[in-house]
Amino acid sequence: MSISSSGGVQRSRFVALLASILFLLYFLFPFSSILERPSHHTHGPPFHAHIRRAPQPNTAKVAVSFDQPLQTNNLHNISTTSLPSLTRRNEEDDRLIHNLACKGDVYIDMITRSPPTKKIWRQQDLDNGWSVEDEEFDPSENILPALRDLEIPHEEQDVRYLEINQDEQFRGMGNRDYPPTGGSYDNAYIAAGDRSTIIAQNNRSPKHEADPGQMIPAFYRWSDVVWLAWTQIARERAGQLHYIIQENITTALTRKVMEIISGGVGPDALDLPWPGRLYDLRTTEGKALLATPHGVGVAFMIADHSDVLGGRKYPAVCIFTARNTVPFLEETWNYYMIWELRDATEGEMDLDQQRTCRDMA
């Protein structure tokens, strides 16, 4: 056989083998996927910008409820232990809660160990740039269940509602007069009965309302201004303060902490209706709540006036939300906190034991 004829046989065998391979590939894979050239849109944003993706199922995490049924007069009917492991957090949220809990330890130490403040504010401090107006108290529908279940008096004759505004010029540093900041503290004071309560409804600190670089009065903190008003209203009953209720919380950090520890489904979407959830301040969640702007104000009020309050401490904080449905607008939630003060001589609350408000009073 010549060299040329041998090469022809080899070529024939090669062609036959190649045809067999292509025939096999034809049935194993779509033929177009082998030969098709990629479009010039297969890389980068232009490709993704032209894709019409199929609708995806709703995969939002839904909060798991660990609440216990409400009993009348029973703020402590909800478990006070740390949240169960079913509530998932990401690392960033865990870090935020951990850092705030560390700060909460500092505030707890301040409450339990620090002597009362040496600075005593008086009526002349309130007269320096502040105006006070008596208004009618109109409790919102969202908070009425809490007032009723906790047996907090809220009839018109039981409540004094004051709007305290920093709307006048004040004498400050260098014995000079400075323009008003526009801050205001609108609170209800209930000294009747054995459930004395302060309800913080709308509070805007002069420090936050002032323009950058603007002078603020020395007498400006919520804990100082509201405490002075409380002592003038409650008088000899000032030391019997039992609850501090904070309504319609809008501060972003406070809301975020409430959402994280309670398994909210997203920003400004914590669906946790009354009776909400209770946290002991010895838990990580309770300490984190104490370190929020709303917790810090309460901490300073108690620490600065521990002599009047007779050593009363924080056993727990209850949080809850209420739906705020406005026609033609997206549904939102209003956020609430209730701080309950307790005499330290009664001993610590068992984290695993459910208690009623009467057990704590």
Tab-separated table of C-alpha atoms in Angstrom:
chain	number	residue	atom	x	y	z
A	1	MET	CA	0.000	0.000	0.000
A	2	SER	CA	1.330	3.389	-0.970
A	3	ILE	CA	1.913	6.136	1.505
A	4	SER	CA	-0.776	8.246	-0.123
A	5	SER	CA	-3.441	5.481	0.080
A	6	SER	CA	-2.514	4.759	3.724
A	7	GLY	CA	-3.017	8.432	4.566
A	8	GLY	CA	-6.434	8.315	2.890
A	9	VAL	CA	-7.519	5.413	5.062
A	10	GLN	CA	-6.340	7.193	8.156
A	11	ARG	CA	-8.245	10.310	7.143
A	12	SER	CA	-11.381	8.272	6.548
A	13	ARG	CA	-11.114	6.677	9.973
A	14	PHE	CA	-10.518	10.083	11.557
A	15	VAL	CA	-13.550	11.603	9.819
A	16	ALA	CA	-15.716	8.694	10.909
A	17	LEU	CA	-14.533	9.020	14.512
A	18	LEU	CA	-15.168	12.782	14.490
A	19	ALA	CA	-18.647	12.256	13.061
A	20	SER	CA	-19.432	9.733	15.788
A	21	ILE	CA	-18.331	12.157	18.499
A	22	LEU	CA	-20.409	15.010	17.048
A	23	PHE	CA	-23.407	12.669	16.670
A	24	LEU	CA	-23.097	11.685	20.337
A	25	LEU	CA	-22.778	15.326	21.483
A	26	TYR	CA	-25.852	16.226	19.459
A	27	PHE	CA	-28.035	14.052	21.671
A	28	LEU	CA	-26.305	14.873	24.943
A	29	PHE	CA	-26.374	18.669	24.636
A	30	PRO	CA	-28.355	21.257	22.662
A	31	PHE	CA	-26.305	21.730	19.531
A	32	SER	CA	-26.765	25.481	19.634
A	33	SER	CA	-25.115	25.644	23.062
A	34	ILE	CA	-21.903	24.266	21.559
A	35	LEU	CA	-21.674	26.491	18.537
A	36	GLU	CA	-23.516	29.631	19.719
A	37	ARG	CA	-21.326	32.655	20.186
A	38	PRO	CA	-21.903	34.800	23.257
A	39	SER	CA	-23.676	38.063	22.684
A	40	HIS	CA	-21.770	41.294	23.272
A	41	HIS	CA	-24.220	41.868	26.176
A	42	THR	CA	-23.158	38.838	28.204
A	43	HIS	CA	-20.759	40.767	30.406
A	44	GLY	CA	-21.257	43.775	32.622
A	45	PRO	CA	-24.199	45.946	33.588
A	46	PRO	CA	-25.742	46.408	30.098
A	47	PHE	CA	-26.689	42.709	30.075
A	48	HIS	CA	-28.349	42.815	33.492
A	49	ALA	CA	-30.096	46.050	32.672
A	50	HIS	CA	-31.994	44.359	29.831
A	51	ILE	CA	-33.041	41.233	31.724
A	52	ARG	CA	-36.688	40.926	32.686
A	53	ARG	CA	-36.537	38.697	35.716
A	54	ALA	CA	-39.401	36.459	36.713
A	55	PRO	CA	-41.236	37.485	39.899
A	56	GLN	CA	-39.642	36.016	42.986
A	57	PRO	CA	-41.601	34.690	45.961
A	58	ASN	CA	-41.771	36.876	49.034
A	59	THR	CA	-38.823	35.775	51.159
A	60	ALA	CA	-38.989	38.483	53.851
A	61	LYS	CA	-38.344	37.123	57.315
A	62	VAL	CA	-41.428	37.251	59.491
A	63	ALA	CA	-41.005	37.936	63.193
A	64	VAL	CA	-41.696	34.948	65.422
A	65	SER	CA	-43.893	35.803	68.393
A	66	PHE	CA	-42.737	34.601	71.794
A	67	ASP	CA	-45.372	36.554	73.702
A	68	GLN	CA	-47.493	35.018	76.434
A	69	PRO	CA	-51.238	35.753	76.755
A	70	LEU	CA	-52.038	38.982	78.587
A	71	GLN	CA	-53.552	38.832	82.048
A	72	THR	CA	-55.252	41.871	83.542
A	73	ASN	CA	-52.783	44.122	85.371
A	74	ASN	CA	-49.972	41.943	84.104
A	75	LEU	CA	-47.059	43.778	82.531
A	76	HIS	CA	-44.750	41.004	83.732
A	77	ASN	CA	-46.679	38.197	82.094
A	78	ILE	CA	-44.161	38.207	79.258
A	79	SER	CA	-40.940	36.239	79.558
A	80	THR	CA	-38.020	38.351	80.753
A	81	THR	CA	-35.270	36.077	79.490
A	82	SER	CA	-33.109	36.975	76.513
A	83	LEU	CA	-34.661	36.429	73.118
A	84	PRO	CA	-34.732	32.823	71.932
A	85	SER	CA	-32.225	31.811	69.301
A	86	LEU	CA	-34.992	31.732	66.668
A	87	THR	CA	-34.606	35.510	66.332
A	88	ARG	CA	-31.775	35.851	63.840
A	89	ARG	CA	-29.473	38.833	63.622
A	90	ASN	CA	-26.646	39.697	61.291
A	91	GLU	CA	-23.159	40.517	62.526
A	92	GLU	CA	-23.679	44.266	62.266
A	93	ASP	CA	-26.819	44.106	64.409
A	94	ASP	CA	-25.103	41.844	66.937
A	95	ARG	CA	-22.217	44.290	67.191
A	96	LEU	CA	-24.598	47.218	67.754
A	97	ILE	CA	-26.507	45.407	70.500
A	98	HIS	CA	-23.276	44.254	72.158
A	99	ASN	CA	-21.780	47.771	72.170
A	100	LEU	CA	-24.958	49.312	73.546
A	101	ALA	CA	-25.221	46.602	76.210
A	102	CYS	CA	-21.702	47.519	77.380
A	103	LYS	CA	-22.826	51.144	77.692
A	104	GLY	CA	-25.946	49.938	79.462
A	105	ASP	CA	-23.756	48.357	82.131
A	106	VAL	CA	-22.268	51.802	82.770
A	107	TYR	CA	-25.710	53.369	83.187
A	108	ILE	CA	-26.836	50.570	85.506
A	109	ASP	CA	-23.758	51.198	87.623
A	110	MET	CA	-24.571	54.915	87.613
A	111	ILE	CA	-28.108	54.204	88.805
A	112	THR	CA	-27.152	51.774	91.532
A	113	ARG	CA	-23.912	53.292	92.813
A	114	SER	CA	-23.693	56.994	92.016
A	115	PRO	CA	-24.771	59.520	94.662
A	116	PRO	CA	-27.545	61.930	93.690
A	117	THR	CA	-26.557	65.014	91.731
A	118	LYS	CA	-25.229	67.963	93.686
A	119	LYS	CA	-26.871	70.391	91.276
A	120	ILE	CA	-30.428	71.252	92.300
A	121	TRP	CA	-32.512	73.078	89.712
A	122	ARG	CA	-35.104	75.519	90.964
A	123	GLN	CA	-38.003	77.613	89.695
A	124	GLN	CA	-35.696	80.471	88.744
A	125	ASP	CA	-33.954	78.160	86.284
A	126	LEU	CA	-37.293	77.397	84.651
A	127	ASP	CA	-38.091	81.103	84.576
A	128	ASN	CA	-34.881	81.757	82.625
A	129	GLY	CA	-36.055	81.431	79.031
A	130	TRP	CA	-38.800	78.828	79.451
A	131	SER	CA	-42.576	79.222	79.220
A	132	VAL	CA	-45.081	76.764	80.689
A	133	GLU	CA	-48.565	76.140	79.339
A	134	ASP	CA	-51.273	73.941	80.836
A	135	GLU	CA	-53.082	71.924	78.185
A	136	GLU	CA	-55.782	69.278	78.124
A	137	PHE	CA	-54.518	65.695	78.139
A	138	ASP	CA	-55.868	63.605	75.297
A	139	PRO	CA	-54.441	60.065	75.466
A	140	SER	CA	-54.129	58.325	72.133
A	141	GLU	CA	-56.155	55.225	71.364
A	142	ASN	CA	-52.904	53.287	71.045
A	143	ILE	CA	-51.901	53.792	74.664
A	144	LEU	CA	-55.291	53.395	76.335
A	145	PRO	CA	-54.980	49.583	76.664
A	146	ALA	CA	-51.729	50.034	78.601
A	147	LEU	CA	-53.230	52.677	80.890
A	148	ARG	CA	-56.223	50.483	81.618
A	149	ASP	CA	-54.302	47.221	82.140
A	150	LEU	CA	-51.737	48.881	84.404
A	151	GLU	CA	-54.482	50.736	86.298
A	152	ILE	CA	-52.924	54.124	85.648
A	153	PRO	CA	-55.439	56.925	86.319
A	154	HIS	CA	-56.014	58.951	83.165
A	155	GLU	CA	-59.213	60.888	83.671
A	156	GLU	CA	-58.998	64.631	83.179
A	157	GLN	CA	-58.952	65.374	86.914
A	158	ASP	CA	-56.050	62.940	87.442
A	159	VAL	CA	-53.669	64.369	84.865
A	160	ARG	CA	-51.678	67.566	84.531
A	161	TYR	CA	-50.403	68.111	81.001
A	162	LEU	CA	-47.688	70.724	80.501
A	163	GLU	CA	-46.009	72.118	77.415
A	164	ILE	CA	-42.670	73.525	78.541
A	165	ASN	CA	-41.059	75.537	75.755
A	166	GLN	CA	-37.637	77.116	75.484
A	167	ASP	CA	-39.061	79.939	73.408
A	168	GLU	CA	-37.681	83.014	75.172
A	169	GLN	CA	-34.229	84.515	75.392
A	170	PHE	CA	-32.200	83.338	78.363
A	171	ARG	CA	-29.306	84.611	80.427
A	172	GLY	CA	-26.246	82.459	79.876
A	173	MET	CA	-22.453	82.436	79.726
A	174	GLY	CA	-20.805	85.752	80.432
A	175	ASN	CA	-24.065	87.033	81.902
A	176	ARG	CA	-25.276	87.662	78.380
A	177	ASP	CA	-28.703	87.126	76.815
A	178	TYR	CA	-29.017	84.467	74.127
A	179	PRO	CA	-31.837	83.730	71.652
A	180	PRO	CA	-34.250	80.830	72.259
A	181	THR	CA	-33.472	77.394	70.863
A	182	GLY	CA	-37.023	76.283	70.142
A	183	GLY	CA	-36.769	73.141	72.259
A	184	SER	CA	-39.881	71.872	74.009
A	185	TYR	CA	-41.006	69.167	76.434
A	186	ASP	CA	-44.669	68.083	76.310
A	187	ASN	CA	-45.475	65.582	79.063
A	188	ALA	CA	-48.377	64.345	81.153
A	189	TYR	CA	-47.941	64.058	84.933
A	190	ILE	CA	-50.144	61.673	86.897
A	191	ALA	CA	-49.599	61.850	90.653
A	192	ALA	CA	-52.974	60.363	91.605
A	193	GLY	CA	-53.303	56.852	92.993
A	194	ASP	CA	-50.472	54.421	93.628
A	195	ARG	CA	-49.386	54.247	89.966
A	196	SER	CA	-47.746	57.649	89.638
A	197	THR	CA	-46.680	58.109	86.042
A	198	ILE	CA	-44.937	60.470	83.660
A	199	ILE	CA	-46.031	60.145	80.038
A	200	ALA	CA	-43.547	61.634	77.591
A	201	GLN	CA	-45.485	62.552	74.465
A	202	ASN	CA	-43.482	65.031	72.422
A	203	ASN	CA	-39.983	66.030	73.495
A	204	ARG	CA	-37.410	68.019	71.535
A	205	SER	CA	-34.252	68.913	73.400
A	206	PRO	CA	-32.846	72.439	73.034
A	207	LYS	CA	-29.508	70.795	72.290
A	208	HIS	CA	-30.924	69.195	69.160
A	209	GLU	CA	-33.199	72.054	68.132
A	210	ALA	CA	-30.490	74.731	68.384
A	211	ASP	CA	-28.620	75.862	65.291
A	212	PRO	CA	-24.973	74.774	64.940
A	213	GLY	CA	-22.858	76.791	67.341
A	214	GLN	CA	-25.876	78.296	69.095
A	215	MET	CA	-25.703	78.672	72.853
A	216	ILE	CA	-28.086	76.495	74.868
A	217	PRO	CA	-29.175	77.057	78.469
A	218	ALA	CA	-27.485	75.103	81.256
A	219	PHE	CA	-30.913	73.907	82.318
A	220	TYR	CA	-31.902	71.959	79.205
A	221	ARG	CA	-31.974	68.169	79.731
A	222	TRP	CA	-35.300	66.333	79.621
A	223	SER	CA	-34.462	64.583	82.884
A	224	ASP	CA	-33.898	67.921	84.657
A	225	VAL	CA	-36.761	69.961	83.216
A	226	VAL	CA	-39.377	67.229	83.558
A	227	TRP	CA	-38.201	66.249	87.035
A	228	LEU	CA	-38.578	69.834	88.264
A	229	ALA	CA	-42.111	69.943	86.881
A	230	TRP	CA	-42.851	66.542	88.431
A	231	THR	CA	-41.726	67.598	91.911
A	232	GLN	CA	-43.868	70.727	91.732
A	233	ILE	CA	-46.937	68.709	90.743
A	234	ALA	CA	-46.442	65.565	92.865
A	235	ARG	CA	-44.858	67.376	95.825
A	236	GLU	CA	-44.504	64.907	98.708
A	237	ARG	CA	-45.476	62.058	96.359
A	238	ALA	CA	-42.593	62.703	93.959
A	239	GLY	CA	-40.639	59.763	95.339
A	240	GLN	CA	-43.484	57.373	94.460
A	241	LEU	CA	-42.953	57.650	90.705
A	242	HIS	CA	-43.815	54.201	89.349
A	243	TYR	CA	-43.923	54.359	85.531
A	244	ILE	CA	-42.316	56.412	82.790
A	245	ILE	CA	-44.095	55.934	79.465
A	246	GLN	CA	-42.552	57.151	76.217
A	247	GLU	CA	-44.998	57.596	73.341
A	248	ASN	CA	-44.524	57.798	69.573
A	249	ILE	CA	-40.774	57.198	69.581
A	250	THR	CA	-39.206	58.578	66.404
A	251	THR	CA	-35.479	58.465	67.244
A	252	ALA	CA	-33.873	56.197	64.647
A	253	LEU	CA	-31.429	54.454	67.003
A	254	THR	CA	-34.088	53.633	69.610
A	255	ARG	CA	-36.417	52.244	66.954
A	256	LYS	CA	-33.633	50.203	65.380
A	257	VAL	CA	-32.707	48.586	68.701
A	258	MET	CA	-36.353	47.751	69.367
A	259	GLU	CA	-36.607	46.156	65.931
A	260	ILE	CA	-33.412	44.132	66.259
A	261	ILE	CA	-34.072	42.625	69.664
A	262	SER	CA	-37.710	41.868	68.891
A	263	GLY	CA	-37.264	40.373	65.439
A	264	GLY	CA	-38.792	43.177	63.396
A	265	VAL	CA	-39.303	42.460	59.718
A	266	GLY	CA	-37.624	45.658	58.562
A	267	PRO	CA	-36.940	49.312	59.325
A	268	ASP	CA	-39.961	51.013	60.886
A	269	ALA	CA	-41.948	47.787	60.643
A	270	LEU	CA	-42.003	46.252	64.103
A	271	ASP	CA	-45.445	44.722	64.500
A	272	LEU	CA	-45.519	44.108	68.256
A	273	PRO	CA	-48.932	45.118	69.649
A	274	TRP	CA	-49.740	45.542	73.316
A	275	PRO	CA	-48.845	43.835	75.660
A	276	GLY	CA	-45.604	43.829	73.699
A	277	ARG	CA	-42.528	42.289	75.258
A	278	LEU	CA	-40.756	42.799	78.571
A	279	TYR	CA	-36.978	42.868	79.110
A	280	ASP	CA	-35.177	42.676	82.419
A	281	LEU	CA	-32.240	45.056	82.568
A	282	ARG	CA	-29.884	42.243	83.479
A	283	THR	CA	-30.291	40.809	79.977
A	284	THR	CA	-28.296	41.959	76.966
A	285	GLU	CA	-31.453	43.271	75.316
A	286	GLY	CA	-32.494	45.215	78.417
A	287	LYS	CA	-29.082	46.831	78.743
A	288	ALA	CA	-29.113	47.801	75.061
A	289	LEU	CA	-32.498	49.497	75.506
A	290	LEU	CA	-31.169	51.391	78.524
A	291	ALA	CA	-28.322	52.761	76.374
A	292	THR	CA	-30.662	54.208	73.739
A	293	PRO	CA	-31.388	57.960	73.879
A	294	HIS	CA	-34.738	57.218	75.529
A	295	GLY	CA	-33.214	54.920	78.125
A	296	VAL	CA	-30.398	57.341	78.951
A	297	GLY	CA	-32.851	60.122	79.817
A	298	VAL	CA	-34.637	57.858	82.261
A	299	ALA	CA	-31.319	56.633	83.707
A	300	PHE	CA	-30.178	60.186	84.483
A	301	MET	CA	-33.504	61.086	86.055
A	302	ILE	CA	-33.306	58.147	88.472
A	303	ALA	CA	-29.590	58.447	89.200
A	304	ASP	CA	-29.726	62.195	89.829
A	305	HIS	CA	-32.656	61.909	92.237
A	306	SER	CA	-32.058	58.589	93.973
A	307	ASP	CA	-32.330	60.379	97.315
A	308	VAL	CA	-35.925	61.391	96.573
A	309	LEU	CA	-36.815	58.104	94.934
A	310	GLY	CA	-35.534	56.122	97.892
A	311	GLY	CA	-33.217	53.854	95.965
A	312	ARG	CA	-35.790	52.764	93.393
A	313	LYS	CA	-34.222	50.918	90.433
A	314	TYR	CA	-35.160	49.581	87.021
A	315	PRO	CA	-36.490	46.057	87.036
A	316	ALA	CA	-37.619	45.993	83.413
A	317	VAL	CA	-38.682	47.865	80.301
A	318	CYS	CA	-41.691	46.944	78.206
A	319	ILE	CA	-41.805	47.784	74.504
A	320	PHE	CA	-44.719	47.591	72.097
A	321	THR	CA	-45.981	49.114	68.867
A	322	ALA	CA	-49.326	50.066	67.397
A	323	ARG	CA	-50.436	50.290	63.796
A	324	ASN	CA	-50.939	53.809	62.526
A	325	THR	CA	-53.248	53.482	59.551
A	326	VAL	CA	-53.828	56.662	57.572
A	327	PRO	CA	-56.133	56.544	54.512
A	328	PHE	CA	-54.278	56.503	51.184
A	329	LEU	CA	-50.888	56.302	52.925
A	330	GLU	CA	-48.617	53.356	53.631
A	331	GLU	CA	-49.263	51.649	56.948
A	332	THR	CA	-46.766	52.535	59.676
A	333	TRP	CA	-46.128	51.647	63.309
A	334	ASN	CA	-45.893	53.861	66.385
A	335	TYR	CA	-43.268	52.750	68.928
A	336	TYR	CA	-43.674	52.824	72.738
A	337	MET	CA	-41.622	52.134	75.861
A	338	ILE	CA	-42.724	51.700	79.466
A	339	TRP	CA	-40.117	51.857	82.223
A	340	GLU	CA	-41.208	50.506	85.588
A	341	LEU	CA	-39.453	51.627	88.765
A	342	ARG	CA	-39.179	49.233	91.665
A	343	ASP	CA	-37.907	49.467	95.220
A	344	ALA	CA	-34.478	47.831	95.372
A	345	THR	CA	-35.220	46.358	98.791
A	346	GLU	CA	-37.717	43.946	97.219
A	347	GLY	CA	-34.897	41.900	95.711
A	348	GLU	CA	-34.137	41.001	92.122
A	349	MET	CA	-36.730	39.606	89.768
A	350	ASP	CA	-36.318	35.982	88.717
A	351	LEU	CA	-35.589	36.021	84.993
A	352	ASP	CA	-37.512	32.806	84.417
A	353	GLN	CA	-40.532	33.637	86.555
A	354	GLN	CA	-43.567	35.461	85.219
A	355	ARG	CA	-44.845	38.211	87.495
A	356	THR	CA	-47.662	40.687	87.519
A	357	CYS	CA	-47.426	44.427	88.018
A	358	ARG	CA	-48.816	43.967	91.532
A	359	ASP	CA	-45.857	41.697	92.323
A	360	MET	CA	-43.520	44.510	91.343
A	361	ALA	CA	-45.345	47.398	93.060
